[in-house]
mmCIF file of C-alpha atoms in Angstrom:
data_model
loop_
_atom_site.group_PDB
_atom_site.id
_atom_site.type_symbol
_atom_site.label_atom_id
_atom_site.label_comp_id
_atom_site.label_asym_id
_atom_site.label_seq_id
_atom_site.Cartn_x
_atom_site.Cartn_y
_atom_site.Cartn_z
ATOM 1 C CA MET A 69 15.763 -38.301 70.191
ATOM 2 C CA THR A 70 14.597 -36.326 67.187
ATOM 3 C CA GLU A 71 16.084 -37.241 63.844
ATOM 4 C CA ALA A 72 16.574 -33.555 63.028
ATOM 5 C CA GLU A 73 19.934 -32.103 63.954
ATOM 6 C CA LEU A 74 19.918 -29.534 66.742
ATOM 7 C CA ALA A 75 19.264 -26.058 65.303
ATOM 8 C CA SER A 76 18.533 -27.283 61.759
ATOM 9 C CA HIS A 77 15.563 -25.750 59.952
ATOM 10 C CA GLU A 78 13.537 -28.923 60.569
ATOM 11 C CA TRP A 79 14.455 -28.892 64.273
ATOM 12 C CA TRP A 80 13.328 -25.272 64.675
ATOM 13 C CA GLU A 81 10.036 -26.072 62.917
ATOM 14 C CA GLN A 82 9.473 -28.927 65.379
ATOM 15 C CA TYR A 83 10.371 -26.578 68.232
ATOM 16 C CA LYS A 84 7.872 -23.986 67.012
ATOM 17 C CA GLU A 85 5.116 -26.631 66.897
ATOM 18 C CA THR A 86 6.064 -27.852 70.386
ATOM 19 C CA VAL A 87 5.927 -24.385 71.948
ATOM 20 C CA ASN A 88 2.765 -23.379 70.128
ATOM 21 C CA SER A 89 0.906 -26.496 71.248
ATOM 22 C CA ASP A 90 2.174 -26.461 74.850
ATOM 23 C CA PRO A 91 -0.700 -25.847 77.295
ATOM 24 C CA GLU A 92 1.636 -24.337 79.905
ATOM 25 C CA MET A 93 2.552 -21.522 77.529
ATOM 26 C CA GLN A 94 -1.099 -20.406 77.679
ATOM 27 C CA VAL A 95 -1.425 -20.168 81.478
ATOM 28 C CA ARG A 96 -0.021 -18.094 84.343
ATOM 29 C CA GLY A 97 0.647 -15.097 82.122
ATOM 30 C CA HIS A 98 2.824 -17.036 79.705
ATOM 31 C CA ASP A 99 0.329 -16.002 77.026
ATOM 32 C CA ARG A 100 1.628 -12.437 77.459
ATOM 33 C CA PHE A 101 5.209 -13.422 76.673
ATOM 34 C CA ASP A 102 6.058 -11.156 73.740
ATOM 35 C CA GLU A 103 9.784 -10.649 74.229
ATOM 36 C CA ASN A 104 11.914 -11.799 71.324
ATOM 37 C CA PHE A 105 15.090 -13.570 72.340
ATOM 38 C CA TYR A 106 18.047 -15.080 70.551
ATOM 39 C CA VAL A 107 19.787 -18.388 70.938
ATOM 40 C CA GLU A 108 23.456 -18.543 70.012
ATOM 41 C CA LEU A 109 24.925 -21.995 69.388
ATOM 42 C CA GLY A 110 28.616 -21.460 68.815
ATOM 43 C CA ASP A 111 28.821 -19.217 65.753
ATOM 44 C CA GLU A 112 25.136 -19.604 64.795
ATOM 45 C CA ARG A 113 22.494 -17.188 66.064
ATOM 46 C CA PHE A 114 18.725 -17.640 65.852
ATOM 47 C CA LEU A 115 16.099 -15.065 66.763
ATOM 48 C CA VAL A 116 13.009 -16.595 68.354
ATOM 49 C CA ALA A 117 10.146 -14.166 67.773
ATOM 50 C CA MET A 118 7.440 -14.543 70.429
ATOM 51 C CA ASP A 119 3.857 -13.331 70.201
ATOM 52 C CA GLY A 120 1.467 -14.080 73.051
ATOM 53 C CA GLY A 121 3.446 -17.091 74.272
ATOM 54 C CA GLN A 122 3.672 -18.496 70.752
ATOM 55 C CA VAL A 123 6.696 -18.686 68.464
ATOM 56 C CA SER A 124 5.738 -16.632 65.422
ATOM 57 C CA GLU A 125 8.988 -17.349 63.616
ATOM 58 C CA VAL A 126 12.616 -18.369 64.039
ATOM 59 C CA ILE A 127 15.053 -16.240 62.057
ATOM 60 C CA PRO A 128 18.543 -17.586 61.419
ATOM 61 C CA ASN A 129 21.348 -15.012 61.538
ATOM 62 C CA PRO A 130 19.137 -12.033 62.451
ATOM 63 C CA GLY A 131 20.214 -8.664 61.147
ATOM 64 C CA LEU A 132 20.114 -5.155 62.515
ATOM 65 C CA ASN A 133 16.418 -4.750 61.678
ATOM 66 C CA GLN A 134 15.333 -7.515 64.041
ATOM 67 C CA GLU A 135 14.842 -6.694 67.718
ATOM 68 C CA TRP A 136 15.365 -8.789 70.824
ATOM 69 C CA SER A 137 15.493 -8.082 74.529
ATOM 70 C CA PHE A 138 17.850 -10.816 75.659
ATOM 71 C CA GLY A 139 19.564 -13.974 74.600
ATOM 72 C CA VAL A 140 21.309 -17.161 75.618
ATOM 73 C CA GLU A 141 24.795 -17.932 74.358
ATOM 74 C CA GLY A 142 26.867 -21.060 74.532
ATOM 75 C CA ASP A 143 29.014 -23.357 72.486
ATOM 76 C CA ARG A 144 27.357 -26.232 70.640
ATOM 77 C CA GLU A 145 28.538 -28.738 73.257
ATOM 78 C CA ALA A 146 26.819 -26.799 76.077
ATOM 79 C CA TRP A 147 23.587 -26.701 74.063
ATOM 80 C CA GLU A 148 23.837 -30.406 73.263
ATOM 81 C CA GLU A 149 24.136 -31.080 76.991
ATOM 82 C CA PHE A 150 21.234 -28.721 77.757
ATOM 83 C CA VAL A 151 18.849 -30.549 75.386
ATOM 84 C CA ARG A 152 19.732 -34.060 76.592
ATOM 85 C CA GLU A 153 16.771 -35.902 78.048
ATOM 86 C CA VAL A 154 18.635 -35.973 81.372
ATOM 87 C CA PRO A 155 21.143 -33.104 81.212
ATOM 88 C CA PRO A 156 24.183 -32.955 83.481
ATOM 89 C CA ALA A 157 24.201 -30.815 86.603
ATOM 90 C CA PHE A 158 24.339 -27.077 85.976
ATOM 91 C CA ASN A 159 23.360 -27.473 82.315
ATOM 92 C CA HIS A 160 19.870 -28.601 83.244
ATOM 93 C CA GLU A 161 18.448 -25.111 83.796
ATOM 94 C CA ILE A 162 19.344 -21.660 82.459
ATOM 95 C CA VAL A 163 19.819 -19.844 85.780
ATOM 96 C CA ALA A 164 22.111 -22.582 87.129
ATOM 97 C CA SER A 165 24.084 -22.639 83.890
ATOM 98 C CA ASN A 166 24.379 -18.841 83.800
ATOM 99 C CA TYR A 167 25.569 -18.861 87.443
ATOM 100 C CA ARG A 168 28.413 -21.238 86.558
ATOM 101 C CA THR A 169 29.449 -18.912 83.713
ATOM 102 C CA GLN A 170 28.917 -15.469 85.258
ATOM 103 C CA VAL A 171 29.770 -16.061 88.919
ATOM 104 C CA LYS A 172 32.104 -19.045 88.890
ATOM 105 C CA GLY A 173 33.801 -18.133 85.592
ATOM 106 C CA GLU A 174 33.517 -21.679 84.277
ATOM 107 C CA SER A 175 33.309 -22.549 80.593
ATOM 108 C CA GLY A 176 31.012 -25.110 79.009
ATOM 109 C CA HIS A 177 27.788 -23.559 80.288
ATOM 110 C CA LEU A 178 25.135 -21.239 78.858
ATOM 111 C CA GLU A 179 25.173 -17.500 79.493
ATOM 112 C CA LEU A 180 22.314 -15.004 79.628
ATOM 113 C CA THR A 181 22.867 -11.704 77.830
ATOM 114 C CA GLY A 182 20.877 -8.552 77.263
ATOM 115 C CA ASN A 183 18.364 -6.647 79.349
ATOM 116 C CA ASN A 184 18.394 -8.219 82.824
ATOM 117 C CA ARG A 185 15.145 -6.532 83.795
ATOM 118 C CA GLN A 186 13.375 -8.058 80.789
ATOM 119 C CA ILE A 187 14.941 -11.457 81.473
ATOM 120 C CA PHE A 188 13.656 -11.598 85.035
ATOM 121 C CA GLN A 189 10.261 -10.059 84.248
ATOM 122 C CA ASN A 190 9.777 -12.892 81.750
ATOM 123 C CA LEU A 191 11.788 -15.608 83.476
ATOM 124 C CA ARG A 192 9.078 -18.261 83.869
ATOM 125 C CA PRO A 193 7.806 -18.265 80.273
ATOM 126 C CA PHE A 194 11.375 -17.816 78.991
ATOM 127 C CA GLN A 195 12.528 -20.833 81.030
ATOM 128 C CA ARG A 196 9.567 -22.842 79.766
ATOM 129 C CA ALA A 197 10.380 -21.906 76.173
ATOM 130 C CA LEU A 198 13.973 -23.064 76.737
ATOM 131 C CA ASP A 199 12.857 -26.277 78.476
ATOM 132 C CA LEU A 200 10.707 -27.032 75.454
ATOM 133 C CA MET A 201 13.922 -27.207 73.429
ATOM 134 C CA ARG A 202 14.737 -30.341 75.452
ATOM 135 C CA HIS A 203 11.211 -31.644 74.901
ATOM 136 C CA THR A 204 11.562 -31.058 71.140
ATOM 137 C CA HIS A 205 14.964 -32.677 70.947
ATOM 138 C CA ASN A 206 13.794 -35.812 72.744
ATOM 139 C CA ASN A 207 10.483 -36.288 70.921
ATOM 140 C CA GLY A 208 8.412 -35.245 73.895
ATOM 141 C CA GLY A 209 10.663 -36.854 76.479
ATOM 142 C CA ASN A 210 11.360 -35.937 80.072
ATOM 143 C CA LEU A 211 10.478 -32.436 81.277
#
């Protein structure tokens, strides 16, 4: 497990390095992933700016001048479960987690927000970018 706390500046820098050096983000069209997205951990929001499958920057507390197409929201506990090396059922993958929130009405899971068309047009690279959060948090552990 990384020594940096989840969502700290150091953690996001490690995440950026992980995504930008990931070979999968450069194949199968992932290198065309240019949709900015946000991650909301409880009351903290971070904009992840993507450029050609690379994280160009992570902006804490983005303002009105920053643009994004979609986001993922959840309380800190749900995110801490999501980034575990072996996450619990339904918090292991964004679509499964969103299903538990949106369809089943359960709490404690992550929720997709924003432009559904953009989410699903970019689902594979978006999922990979999210999975790399787990990789970052566990120092390159299980993916």
